[in-house]
Coordinates of C-alpha atoms (C1' of nucleotides) in Angstrom, one line a residue:
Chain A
X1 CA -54.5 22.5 11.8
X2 CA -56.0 23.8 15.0
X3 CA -57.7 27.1 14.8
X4 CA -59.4 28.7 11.8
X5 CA -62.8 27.7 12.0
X6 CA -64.2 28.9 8.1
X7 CA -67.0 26.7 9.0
X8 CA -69.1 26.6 11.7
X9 CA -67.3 24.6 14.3
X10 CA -67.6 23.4 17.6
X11 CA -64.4 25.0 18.9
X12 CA -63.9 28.3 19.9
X13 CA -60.6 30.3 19.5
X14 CA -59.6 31.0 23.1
X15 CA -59.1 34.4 22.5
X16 CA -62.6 34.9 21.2
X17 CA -64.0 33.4 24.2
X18 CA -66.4 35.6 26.4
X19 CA -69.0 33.7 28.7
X20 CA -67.4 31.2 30.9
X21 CA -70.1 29.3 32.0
X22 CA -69.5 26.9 34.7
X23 CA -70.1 23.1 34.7
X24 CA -72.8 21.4 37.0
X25 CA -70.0 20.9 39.7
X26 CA -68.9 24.3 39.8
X27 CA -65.8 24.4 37.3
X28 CA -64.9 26.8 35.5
X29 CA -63.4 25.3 32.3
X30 CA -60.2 26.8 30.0
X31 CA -57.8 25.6 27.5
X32 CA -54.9 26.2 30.4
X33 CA -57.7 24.6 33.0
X34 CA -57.9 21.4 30.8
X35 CA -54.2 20.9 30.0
X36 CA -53.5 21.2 33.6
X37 CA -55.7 19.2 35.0
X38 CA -54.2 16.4 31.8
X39 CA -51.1 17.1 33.0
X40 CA -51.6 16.4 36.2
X41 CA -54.2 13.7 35.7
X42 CA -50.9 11.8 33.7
X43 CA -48.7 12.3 36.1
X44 CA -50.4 10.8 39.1
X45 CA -52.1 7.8 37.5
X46 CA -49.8 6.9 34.5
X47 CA -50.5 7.5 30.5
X48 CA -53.5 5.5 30.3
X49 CA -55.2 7.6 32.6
X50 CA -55.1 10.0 29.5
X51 CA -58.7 9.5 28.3
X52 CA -61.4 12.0 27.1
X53 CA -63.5 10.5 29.9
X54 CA -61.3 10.6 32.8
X55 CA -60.3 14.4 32.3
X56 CA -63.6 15.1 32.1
X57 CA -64.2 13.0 35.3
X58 CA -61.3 15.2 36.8
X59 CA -62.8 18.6 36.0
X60 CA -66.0 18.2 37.0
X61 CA -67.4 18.2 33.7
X62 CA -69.4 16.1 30.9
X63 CA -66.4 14.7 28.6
X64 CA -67.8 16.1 25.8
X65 CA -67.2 19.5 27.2
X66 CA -63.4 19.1 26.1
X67 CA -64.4 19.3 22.7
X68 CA -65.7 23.0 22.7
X69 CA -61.7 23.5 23.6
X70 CA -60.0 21.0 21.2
X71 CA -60.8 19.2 18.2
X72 CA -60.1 16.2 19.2
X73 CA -57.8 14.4 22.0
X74 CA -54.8 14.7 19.4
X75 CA -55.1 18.6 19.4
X76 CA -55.0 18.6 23.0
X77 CA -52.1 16.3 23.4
X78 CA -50.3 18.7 21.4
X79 CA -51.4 21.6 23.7
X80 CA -49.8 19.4 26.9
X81 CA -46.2 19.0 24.4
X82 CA -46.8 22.6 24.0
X83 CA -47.2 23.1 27.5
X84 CA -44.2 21.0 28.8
X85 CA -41.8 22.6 25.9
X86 CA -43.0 26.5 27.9
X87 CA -41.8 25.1 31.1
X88 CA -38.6 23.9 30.3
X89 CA -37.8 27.6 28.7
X90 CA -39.6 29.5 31.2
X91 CA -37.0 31.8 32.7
X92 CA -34.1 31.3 30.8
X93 CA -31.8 33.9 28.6
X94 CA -29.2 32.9 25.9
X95 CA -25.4 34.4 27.1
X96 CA -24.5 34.7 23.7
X97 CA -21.9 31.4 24.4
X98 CA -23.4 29.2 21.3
X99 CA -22.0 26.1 23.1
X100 CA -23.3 27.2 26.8
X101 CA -26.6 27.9 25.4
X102 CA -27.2 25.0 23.1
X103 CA -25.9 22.6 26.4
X104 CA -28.3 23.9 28.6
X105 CA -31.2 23.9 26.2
X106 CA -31.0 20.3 25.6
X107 CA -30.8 19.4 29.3
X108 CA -33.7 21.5 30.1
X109 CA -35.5 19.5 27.2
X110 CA -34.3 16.5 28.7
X111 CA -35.2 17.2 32.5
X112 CA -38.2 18.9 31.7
X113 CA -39.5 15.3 29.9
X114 CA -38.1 13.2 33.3
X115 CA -40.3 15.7 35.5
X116 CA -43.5 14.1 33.1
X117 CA -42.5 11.1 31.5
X118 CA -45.7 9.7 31.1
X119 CA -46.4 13.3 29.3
X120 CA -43.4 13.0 27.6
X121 CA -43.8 9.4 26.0
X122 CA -46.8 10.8 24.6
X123 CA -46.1 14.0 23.1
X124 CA -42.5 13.9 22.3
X125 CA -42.2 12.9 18.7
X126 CA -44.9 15.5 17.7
X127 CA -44.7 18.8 15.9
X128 CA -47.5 21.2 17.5
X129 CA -46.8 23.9 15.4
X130 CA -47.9 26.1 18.6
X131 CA -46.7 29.0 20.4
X132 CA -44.2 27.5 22.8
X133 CA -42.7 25.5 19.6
X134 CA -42.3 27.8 17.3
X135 CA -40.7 30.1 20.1
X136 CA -38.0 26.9 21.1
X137 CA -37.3 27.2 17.3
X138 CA -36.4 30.3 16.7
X139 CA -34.4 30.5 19.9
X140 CA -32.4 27.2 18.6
X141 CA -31.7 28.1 15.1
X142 CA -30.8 31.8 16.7
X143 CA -27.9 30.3 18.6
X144 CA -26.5 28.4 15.7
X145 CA -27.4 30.8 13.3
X146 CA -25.4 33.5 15.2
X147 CA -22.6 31.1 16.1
X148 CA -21.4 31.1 12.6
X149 CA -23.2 28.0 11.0
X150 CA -24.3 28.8 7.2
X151 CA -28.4 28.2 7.3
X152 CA -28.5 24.7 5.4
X153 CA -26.2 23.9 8.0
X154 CA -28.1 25.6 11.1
X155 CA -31.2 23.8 9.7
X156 CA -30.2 20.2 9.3
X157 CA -27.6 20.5 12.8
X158 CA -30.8 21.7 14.2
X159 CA -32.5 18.9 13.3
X160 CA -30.4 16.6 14.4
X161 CA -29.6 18.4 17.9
X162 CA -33.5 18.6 19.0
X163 CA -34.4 15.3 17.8
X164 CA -31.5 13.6 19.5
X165 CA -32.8 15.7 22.7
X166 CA -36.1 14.3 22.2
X167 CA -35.3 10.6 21.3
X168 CA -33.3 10.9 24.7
X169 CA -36.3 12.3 26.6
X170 CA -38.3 9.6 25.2
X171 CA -36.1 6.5 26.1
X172 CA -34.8 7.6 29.7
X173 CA -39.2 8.6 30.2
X174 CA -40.2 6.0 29.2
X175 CA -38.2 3.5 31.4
X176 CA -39.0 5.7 34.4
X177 CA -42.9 5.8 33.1
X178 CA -42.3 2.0 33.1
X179 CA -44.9 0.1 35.8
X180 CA -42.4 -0.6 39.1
X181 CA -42.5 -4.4 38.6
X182 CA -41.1 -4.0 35.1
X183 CA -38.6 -1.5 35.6
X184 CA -37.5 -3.3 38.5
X185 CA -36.8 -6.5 36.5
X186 CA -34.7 -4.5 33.6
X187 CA -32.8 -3.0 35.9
X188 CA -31.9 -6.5 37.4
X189 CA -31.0 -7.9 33.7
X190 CA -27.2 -6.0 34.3
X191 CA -27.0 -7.8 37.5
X192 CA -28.5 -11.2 36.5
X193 CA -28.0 -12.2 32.9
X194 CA -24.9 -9.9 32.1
X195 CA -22.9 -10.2 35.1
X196 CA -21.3 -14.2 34.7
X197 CA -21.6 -14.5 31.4
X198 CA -18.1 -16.9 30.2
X199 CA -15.1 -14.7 29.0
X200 CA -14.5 -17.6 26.8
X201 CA -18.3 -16.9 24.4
X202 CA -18.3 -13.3 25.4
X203 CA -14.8 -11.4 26.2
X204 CA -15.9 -7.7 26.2
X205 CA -19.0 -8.5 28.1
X206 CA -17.1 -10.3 30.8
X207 CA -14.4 -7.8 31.2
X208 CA -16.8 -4.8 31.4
X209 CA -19.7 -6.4 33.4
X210 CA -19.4 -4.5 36.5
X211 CA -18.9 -0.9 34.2
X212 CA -21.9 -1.9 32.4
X213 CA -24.3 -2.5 35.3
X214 CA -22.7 0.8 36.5
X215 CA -23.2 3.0 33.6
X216 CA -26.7 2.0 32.5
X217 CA -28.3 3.1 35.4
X218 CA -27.6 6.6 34.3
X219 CA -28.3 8.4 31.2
X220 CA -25.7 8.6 28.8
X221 CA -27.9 11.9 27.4
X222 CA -24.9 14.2 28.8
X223 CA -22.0 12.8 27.5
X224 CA -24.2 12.0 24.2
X225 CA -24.8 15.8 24.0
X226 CA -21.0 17.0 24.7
X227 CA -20.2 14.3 22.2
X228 CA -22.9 15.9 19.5
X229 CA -21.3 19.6 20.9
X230 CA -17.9 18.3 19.9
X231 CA -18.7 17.5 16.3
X232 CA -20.5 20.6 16.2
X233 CA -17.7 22.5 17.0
X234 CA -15.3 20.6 14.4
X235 CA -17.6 21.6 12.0
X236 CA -18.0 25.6 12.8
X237 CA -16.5 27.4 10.1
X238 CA -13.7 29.2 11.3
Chain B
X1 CA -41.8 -13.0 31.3
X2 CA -45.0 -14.0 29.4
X3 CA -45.2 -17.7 30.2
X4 CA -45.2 -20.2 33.0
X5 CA -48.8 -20.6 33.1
X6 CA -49.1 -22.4 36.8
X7 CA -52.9 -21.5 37.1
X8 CA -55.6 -22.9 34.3
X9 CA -54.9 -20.6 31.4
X10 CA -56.4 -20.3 28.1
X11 CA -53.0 -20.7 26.6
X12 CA -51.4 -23.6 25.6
X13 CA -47.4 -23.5 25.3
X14 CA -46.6 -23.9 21.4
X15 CA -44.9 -27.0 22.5
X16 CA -47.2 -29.0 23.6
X17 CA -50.1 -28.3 20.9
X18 CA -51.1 -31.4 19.2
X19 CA -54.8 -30.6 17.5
X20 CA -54.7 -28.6 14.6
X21 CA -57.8 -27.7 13.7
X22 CA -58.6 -25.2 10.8
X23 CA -60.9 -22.6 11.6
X24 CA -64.3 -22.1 9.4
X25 CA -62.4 -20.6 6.5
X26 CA -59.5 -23.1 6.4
X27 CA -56.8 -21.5 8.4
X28 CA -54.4 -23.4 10.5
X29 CA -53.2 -21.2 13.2
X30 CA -50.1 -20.9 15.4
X31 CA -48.0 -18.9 16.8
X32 CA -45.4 -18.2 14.2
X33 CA -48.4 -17.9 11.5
X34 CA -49.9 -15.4 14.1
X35 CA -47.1 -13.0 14.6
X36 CA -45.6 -13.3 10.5
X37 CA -49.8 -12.3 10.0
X38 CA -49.4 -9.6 12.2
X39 CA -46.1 -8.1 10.8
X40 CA -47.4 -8.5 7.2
X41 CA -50.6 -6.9 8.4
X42 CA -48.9 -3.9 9.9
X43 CA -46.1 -3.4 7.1
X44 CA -49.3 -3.4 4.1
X45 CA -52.1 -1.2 6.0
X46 CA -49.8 0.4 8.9
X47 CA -49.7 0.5 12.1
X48 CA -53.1 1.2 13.3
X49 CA -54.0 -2.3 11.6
X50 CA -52.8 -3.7 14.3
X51 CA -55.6 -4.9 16.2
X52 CA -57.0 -8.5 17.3
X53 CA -60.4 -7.5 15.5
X54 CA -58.2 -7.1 12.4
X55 CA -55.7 -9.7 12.8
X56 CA -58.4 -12.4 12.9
X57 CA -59.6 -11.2 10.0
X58 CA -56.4 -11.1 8.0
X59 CA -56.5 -14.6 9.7
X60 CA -59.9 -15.9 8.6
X61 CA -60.2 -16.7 11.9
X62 CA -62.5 -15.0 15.4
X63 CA -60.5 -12.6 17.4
X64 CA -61.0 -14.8 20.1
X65 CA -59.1 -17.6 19.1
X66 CA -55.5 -14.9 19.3
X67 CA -55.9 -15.5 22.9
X68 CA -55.1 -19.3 22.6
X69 CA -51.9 -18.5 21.8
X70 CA -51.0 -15.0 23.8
X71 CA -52.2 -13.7 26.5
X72 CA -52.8 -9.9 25.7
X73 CA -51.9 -8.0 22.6
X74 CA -48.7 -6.8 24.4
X75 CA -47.8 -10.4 25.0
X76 CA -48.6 -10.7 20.8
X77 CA -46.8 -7.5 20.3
X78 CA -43.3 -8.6 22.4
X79 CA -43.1 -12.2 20.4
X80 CA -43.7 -9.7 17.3
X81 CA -40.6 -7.5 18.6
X82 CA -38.5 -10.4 19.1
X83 CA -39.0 -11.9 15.9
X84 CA -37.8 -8.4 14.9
X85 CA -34.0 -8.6 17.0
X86 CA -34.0 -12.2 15.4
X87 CA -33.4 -10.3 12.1
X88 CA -32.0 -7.5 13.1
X89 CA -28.1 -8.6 12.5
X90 CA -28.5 -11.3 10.5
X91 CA -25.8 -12.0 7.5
X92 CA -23.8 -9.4 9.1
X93 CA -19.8 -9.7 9.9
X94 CA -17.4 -7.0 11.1
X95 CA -14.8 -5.7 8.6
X96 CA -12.9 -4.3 11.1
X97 CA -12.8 -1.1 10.1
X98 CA -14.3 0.5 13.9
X99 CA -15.9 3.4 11.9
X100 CA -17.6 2.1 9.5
X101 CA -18.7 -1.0 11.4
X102 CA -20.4 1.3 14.0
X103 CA -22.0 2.9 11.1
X104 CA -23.9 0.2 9.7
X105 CA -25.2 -1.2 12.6
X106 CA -26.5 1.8 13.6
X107 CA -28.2 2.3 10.3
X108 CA -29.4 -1.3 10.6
X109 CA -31.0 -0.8 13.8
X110 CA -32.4 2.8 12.5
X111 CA -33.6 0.5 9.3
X112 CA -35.3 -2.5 11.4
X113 CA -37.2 -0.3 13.4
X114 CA -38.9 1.8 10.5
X115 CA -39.7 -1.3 8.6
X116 CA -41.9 -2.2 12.2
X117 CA -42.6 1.0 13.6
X118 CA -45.5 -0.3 15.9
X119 CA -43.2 -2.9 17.0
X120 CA -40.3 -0.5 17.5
X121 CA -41.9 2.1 19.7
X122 CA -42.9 -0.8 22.3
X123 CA -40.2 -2.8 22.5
X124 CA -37.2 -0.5 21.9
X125 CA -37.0 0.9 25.8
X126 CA -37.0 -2.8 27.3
X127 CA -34.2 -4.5 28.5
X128 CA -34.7 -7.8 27.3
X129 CA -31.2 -10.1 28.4
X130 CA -32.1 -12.7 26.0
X131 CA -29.5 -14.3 23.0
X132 CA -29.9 -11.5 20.3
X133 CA -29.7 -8.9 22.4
X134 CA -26.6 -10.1 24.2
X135 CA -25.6 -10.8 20.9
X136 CA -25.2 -7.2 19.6
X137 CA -24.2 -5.9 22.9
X138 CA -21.0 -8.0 22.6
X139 CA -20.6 -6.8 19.3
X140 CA -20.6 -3.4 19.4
X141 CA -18.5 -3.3 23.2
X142 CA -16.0 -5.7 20.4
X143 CA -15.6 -3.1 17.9
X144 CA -14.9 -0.2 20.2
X145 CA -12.1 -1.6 22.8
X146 CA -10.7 -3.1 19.8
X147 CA -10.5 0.1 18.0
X148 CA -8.2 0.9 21.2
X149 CA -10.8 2.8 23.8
X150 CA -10.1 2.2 27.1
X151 CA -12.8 0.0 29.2
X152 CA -14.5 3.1 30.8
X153 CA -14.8 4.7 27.6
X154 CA -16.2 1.7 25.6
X155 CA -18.5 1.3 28.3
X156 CA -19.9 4.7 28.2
X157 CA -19.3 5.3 24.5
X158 CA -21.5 2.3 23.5
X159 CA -24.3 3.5 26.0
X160 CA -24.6 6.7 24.2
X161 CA -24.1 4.9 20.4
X162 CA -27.0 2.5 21.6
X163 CA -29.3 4.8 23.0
X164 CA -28.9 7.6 20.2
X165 CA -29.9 4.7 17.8
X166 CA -32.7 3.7 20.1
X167 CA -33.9 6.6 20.4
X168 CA -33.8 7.9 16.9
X169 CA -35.4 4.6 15.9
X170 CA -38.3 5.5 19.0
X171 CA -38.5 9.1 17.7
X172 CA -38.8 8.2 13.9
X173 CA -41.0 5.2 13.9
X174 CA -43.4 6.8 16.3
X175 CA -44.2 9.4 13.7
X176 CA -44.4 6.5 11.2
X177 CA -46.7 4.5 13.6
X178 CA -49.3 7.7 13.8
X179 CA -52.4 7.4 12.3
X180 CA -52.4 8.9 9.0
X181 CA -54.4 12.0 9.9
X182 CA -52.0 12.9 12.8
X183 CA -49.2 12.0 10.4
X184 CA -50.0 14.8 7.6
X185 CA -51.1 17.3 10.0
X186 CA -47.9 17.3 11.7
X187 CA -45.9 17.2 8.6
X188 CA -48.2 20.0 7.4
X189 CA -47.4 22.5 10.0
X190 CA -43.9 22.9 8.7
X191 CA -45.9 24.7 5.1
X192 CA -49.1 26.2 7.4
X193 CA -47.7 27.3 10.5
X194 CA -43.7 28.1 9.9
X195 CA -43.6 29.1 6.7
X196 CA -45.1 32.9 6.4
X197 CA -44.0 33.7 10.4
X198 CA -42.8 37.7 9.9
X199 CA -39.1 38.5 9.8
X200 CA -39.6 40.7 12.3
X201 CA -41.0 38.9 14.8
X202 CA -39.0 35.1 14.1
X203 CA -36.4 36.6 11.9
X204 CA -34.3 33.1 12.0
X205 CA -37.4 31.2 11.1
X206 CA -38.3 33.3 8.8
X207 CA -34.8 33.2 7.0
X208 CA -34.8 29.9 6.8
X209 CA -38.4 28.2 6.8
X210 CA -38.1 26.6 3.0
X211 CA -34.9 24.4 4.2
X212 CA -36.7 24.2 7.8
X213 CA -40.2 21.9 5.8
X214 CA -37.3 20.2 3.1
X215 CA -34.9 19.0 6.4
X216 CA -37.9 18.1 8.5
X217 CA -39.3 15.7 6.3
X218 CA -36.2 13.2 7.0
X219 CA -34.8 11.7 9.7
X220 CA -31.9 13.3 11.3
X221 CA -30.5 10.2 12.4
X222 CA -27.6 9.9 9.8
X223 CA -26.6 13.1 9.8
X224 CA -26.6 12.7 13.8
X225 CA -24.9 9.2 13.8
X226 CA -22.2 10.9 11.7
X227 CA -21.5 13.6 14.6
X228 CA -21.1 10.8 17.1
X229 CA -19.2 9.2 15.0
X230 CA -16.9 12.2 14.1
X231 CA -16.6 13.1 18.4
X232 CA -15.6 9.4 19.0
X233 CA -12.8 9.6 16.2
X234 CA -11.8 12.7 17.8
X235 CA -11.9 11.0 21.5
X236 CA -9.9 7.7 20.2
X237 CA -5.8 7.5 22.1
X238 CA -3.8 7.8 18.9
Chain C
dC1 C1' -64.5 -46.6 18.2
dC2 C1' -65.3 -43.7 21.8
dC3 C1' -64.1 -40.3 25.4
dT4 C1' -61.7 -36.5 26.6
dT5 C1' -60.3 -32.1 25.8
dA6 C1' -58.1 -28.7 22.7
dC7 C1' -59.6 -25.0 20.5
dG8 C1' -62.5 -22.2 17.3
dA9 C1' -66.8 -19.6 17.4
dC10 C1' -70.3 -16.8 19.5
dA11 C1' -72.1 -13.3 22.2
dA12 C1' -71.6 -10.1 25.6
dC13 C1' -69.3 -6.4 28.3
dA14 C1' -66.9 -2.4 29.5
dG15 C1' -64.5 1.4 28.0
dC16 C1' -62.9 4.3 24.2
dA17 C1' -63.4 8.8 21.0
dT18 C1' -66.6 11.4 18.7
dT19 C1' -70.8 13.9 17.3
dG20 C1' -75.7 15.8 16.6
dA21 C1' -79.3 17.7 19.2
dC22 C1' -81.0 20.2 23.0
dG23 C1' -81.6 23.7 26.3
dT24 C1' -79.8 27.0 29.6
dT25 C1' -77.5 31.1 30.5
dC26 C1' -74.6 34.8 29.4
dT27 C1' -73.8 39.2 27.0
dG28 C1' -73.7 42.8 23.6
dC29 C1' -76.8 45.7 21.5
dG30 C1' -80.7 48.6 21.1
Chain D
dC1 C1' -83.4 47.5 30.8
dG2 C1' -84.6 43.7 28.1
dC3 C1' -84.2 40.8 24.5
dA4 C1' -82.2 38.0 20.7
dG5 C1' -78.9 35.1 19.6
dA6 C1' -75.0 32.6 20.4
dA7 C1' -71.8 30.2 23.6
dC8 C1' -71.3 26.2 25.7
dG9 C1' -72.4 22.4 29.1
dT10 C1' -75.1 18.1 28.9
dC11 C1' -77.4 14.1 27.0
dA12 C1' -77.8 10.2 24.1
dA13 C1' -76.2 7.5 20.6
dT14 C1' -72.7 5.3 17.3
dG15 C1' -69.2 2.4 16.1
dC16 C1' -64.9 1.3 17.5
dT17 C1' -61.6 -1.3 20.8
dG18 C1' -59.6 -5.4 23.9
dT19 C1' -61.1 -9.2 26.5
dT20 C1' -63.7 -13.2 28.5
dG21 C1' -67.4 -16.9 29.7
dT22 C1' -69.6 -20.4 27.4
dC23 C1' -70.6 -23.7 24.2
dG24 C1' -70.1 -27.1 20.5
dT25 C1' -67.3 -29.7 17.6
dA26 C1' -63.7 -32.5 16.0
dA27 C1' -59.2 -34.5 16.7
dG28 C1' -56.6 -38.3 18.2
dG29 C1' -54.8 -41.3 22.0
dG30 C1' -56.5 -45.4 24.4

DNA sequence: CCCTTACGACAACAGCATTGACGTTCTGCG
DNA sequence: CGCAGAACGTCAATGCTGTTGTCGTAAGGG
């Protein structure tokens, strides 16, 4: 939905781009300038600093500037997902172990979102359909594809194995994007309302009260994924 | 943690109202007309009908008069939420069977939230402690040390079940919650920019890109609830 | 029956995304 | 070299949004 202007259109491709023209405070402005600088703006003052006018407070620039780089402030969200998606596979090579590498793809997916969970609140349920995506894809369906699973199979496991990483990424960002006061109190809930209540109204509360206060500070997104890594190997046709 | 007013406030506790008066076009307002207004509004015209302007219409009455009876749209939005858990197990019993059990409350929770995605996506992070909530906690910790998993394991197994619900539920009623322009662009990159990728370049994508826009137009979550499902069975002492 | 005050209505404000018009400055082409 | 045309930053305006200070009216206890 993003590029192919067949009309004349306000955006520019980024690889058609030729005279970089700085603003009236000296910035020179890019795609990768502008998702940066949203990046960054998100992660030091929260997701409602994520505002056409802010960024172009941030850059130095007139806001309406962003929109000779993206359509609109949806297209460049989707070019921060993007973004955040690159960095969790920077660097990394499949070892050909279909269980390894689908284990380590969906913690990087899931550490990569705690690094920018304001980012990752965001942007997570969204198909971008850009490079970084489509490259997270193919490397995904690869690994199950070459383990073995038949492709209706690869497809729908697929499906279910990113958007389990992703629902993941969303909940445990979200409570950490949380304002301090708030977090604060729902972390206190395991202590205060849970701990004490009667064994006589609730008997598996009461006799796990101390376990649950224990577990829920953690993210139950590892043994979740094992758990999901189990199945999948059930199912793997021998 | 929306009341208490100690200061002058604008908001009167439901309580203690006493004069009802009908606004110009015959309304009588209150809280529970309020937030059943807002839930019809949202389910009918979706979820970017949700705002006061809006509401007061669908009201017959000024946007204004909302804030005698919350204090913010988030303070709306939370009652809306927790009208929403109020429903959420209603008319349901345990058959006993662990398996299936698990299954339908997770499909209930999965089902709640996409009837009220707008409602969902807020409220599904929060730790709330109050009855309904406390409610299905005790439930679901019931079904699995009764289906013989040790304490440790319940504990940890239902923070996984719980927060691969939530965060399915987060996942899928965020895309529902978009606004409707967002919501068919995204579905359309599956047919624009995944279909027609070369073999040679994304050979897996490219192999499979017809089941890749079927799949991706349905939620995962069943599929995925069934692979939990499926690891726990595996994980129960015989 | 009247006085107090609950509460609905009005108007205004600040901040939001977005866009059409304008003018400057860069650059490929001659 | 220089010029034409386009790239692109800026300005101004539009119509949304949530929220609040103020006012008038009517409800209902005394």
């Amino acid at each position: 939905m993003t590029d192919r202007p067949d009309r004349p259109d306000r955006v520019v491709p980024e690889t058609a781009r030729r005279r970089r023209r700085p603003t009236k405070q000296g910035t020179v402005l890019s795609e990768q300038v502008i998702v940066d600088t949203a990046l960054r703006l998100v992660g030091q003052h929260g997701a409602q600093a994520f505002t056409v006018r802010r960024l172009g407070l941030a850059l130095g620039a007139d806001p309406s500037a962003i929109y000779r780089y993206f359509h609109s402030t949806d297209d460049l969200l989707l070019a921060v997902a993007d973004e955040l998606i690159g960095l969790g596979l920077d660097g990394w090579r499949p070892t050909g172990d279909w269980r390894a590498d689908l284990r380590e793809v969906g913690m990087r997916i899931h550490a990569r979102s705690l690094a920018h969970p304001q980012a990752a609140v965001l942007a997570a349920y969204r198909t971008t359909g850009r490079a970084n995506e489509i490259r997270a894809i193919e490397t995904m369906l690869g690994i199950l594809r070459e383990a073995g699973f038949p492709d209706p199979d690869a497809v729908s496991l697929y499906h279910a194995f990113i958007d389990q990483a992703l629902g993941f990424a969303v909940l445990d960002s979200a409570a950490l994007a949380l304002p301090a006061t708030a977090r604060h109190a729902d972390n206190g809930v395991w202590d205060t309302a849970y701990r004490g209540l009667s064994p006589d109204t609730h008997p598996h509360i009461a006799a796990t009260a101390d376990l649950l206060a224990a577990d829920m500070r953690r993210s139950a997104y590892p043994l979740a994924l094992d758990l999901l890594l189990d199945a999948l190997a059930a199912r793997l046709p021998s």
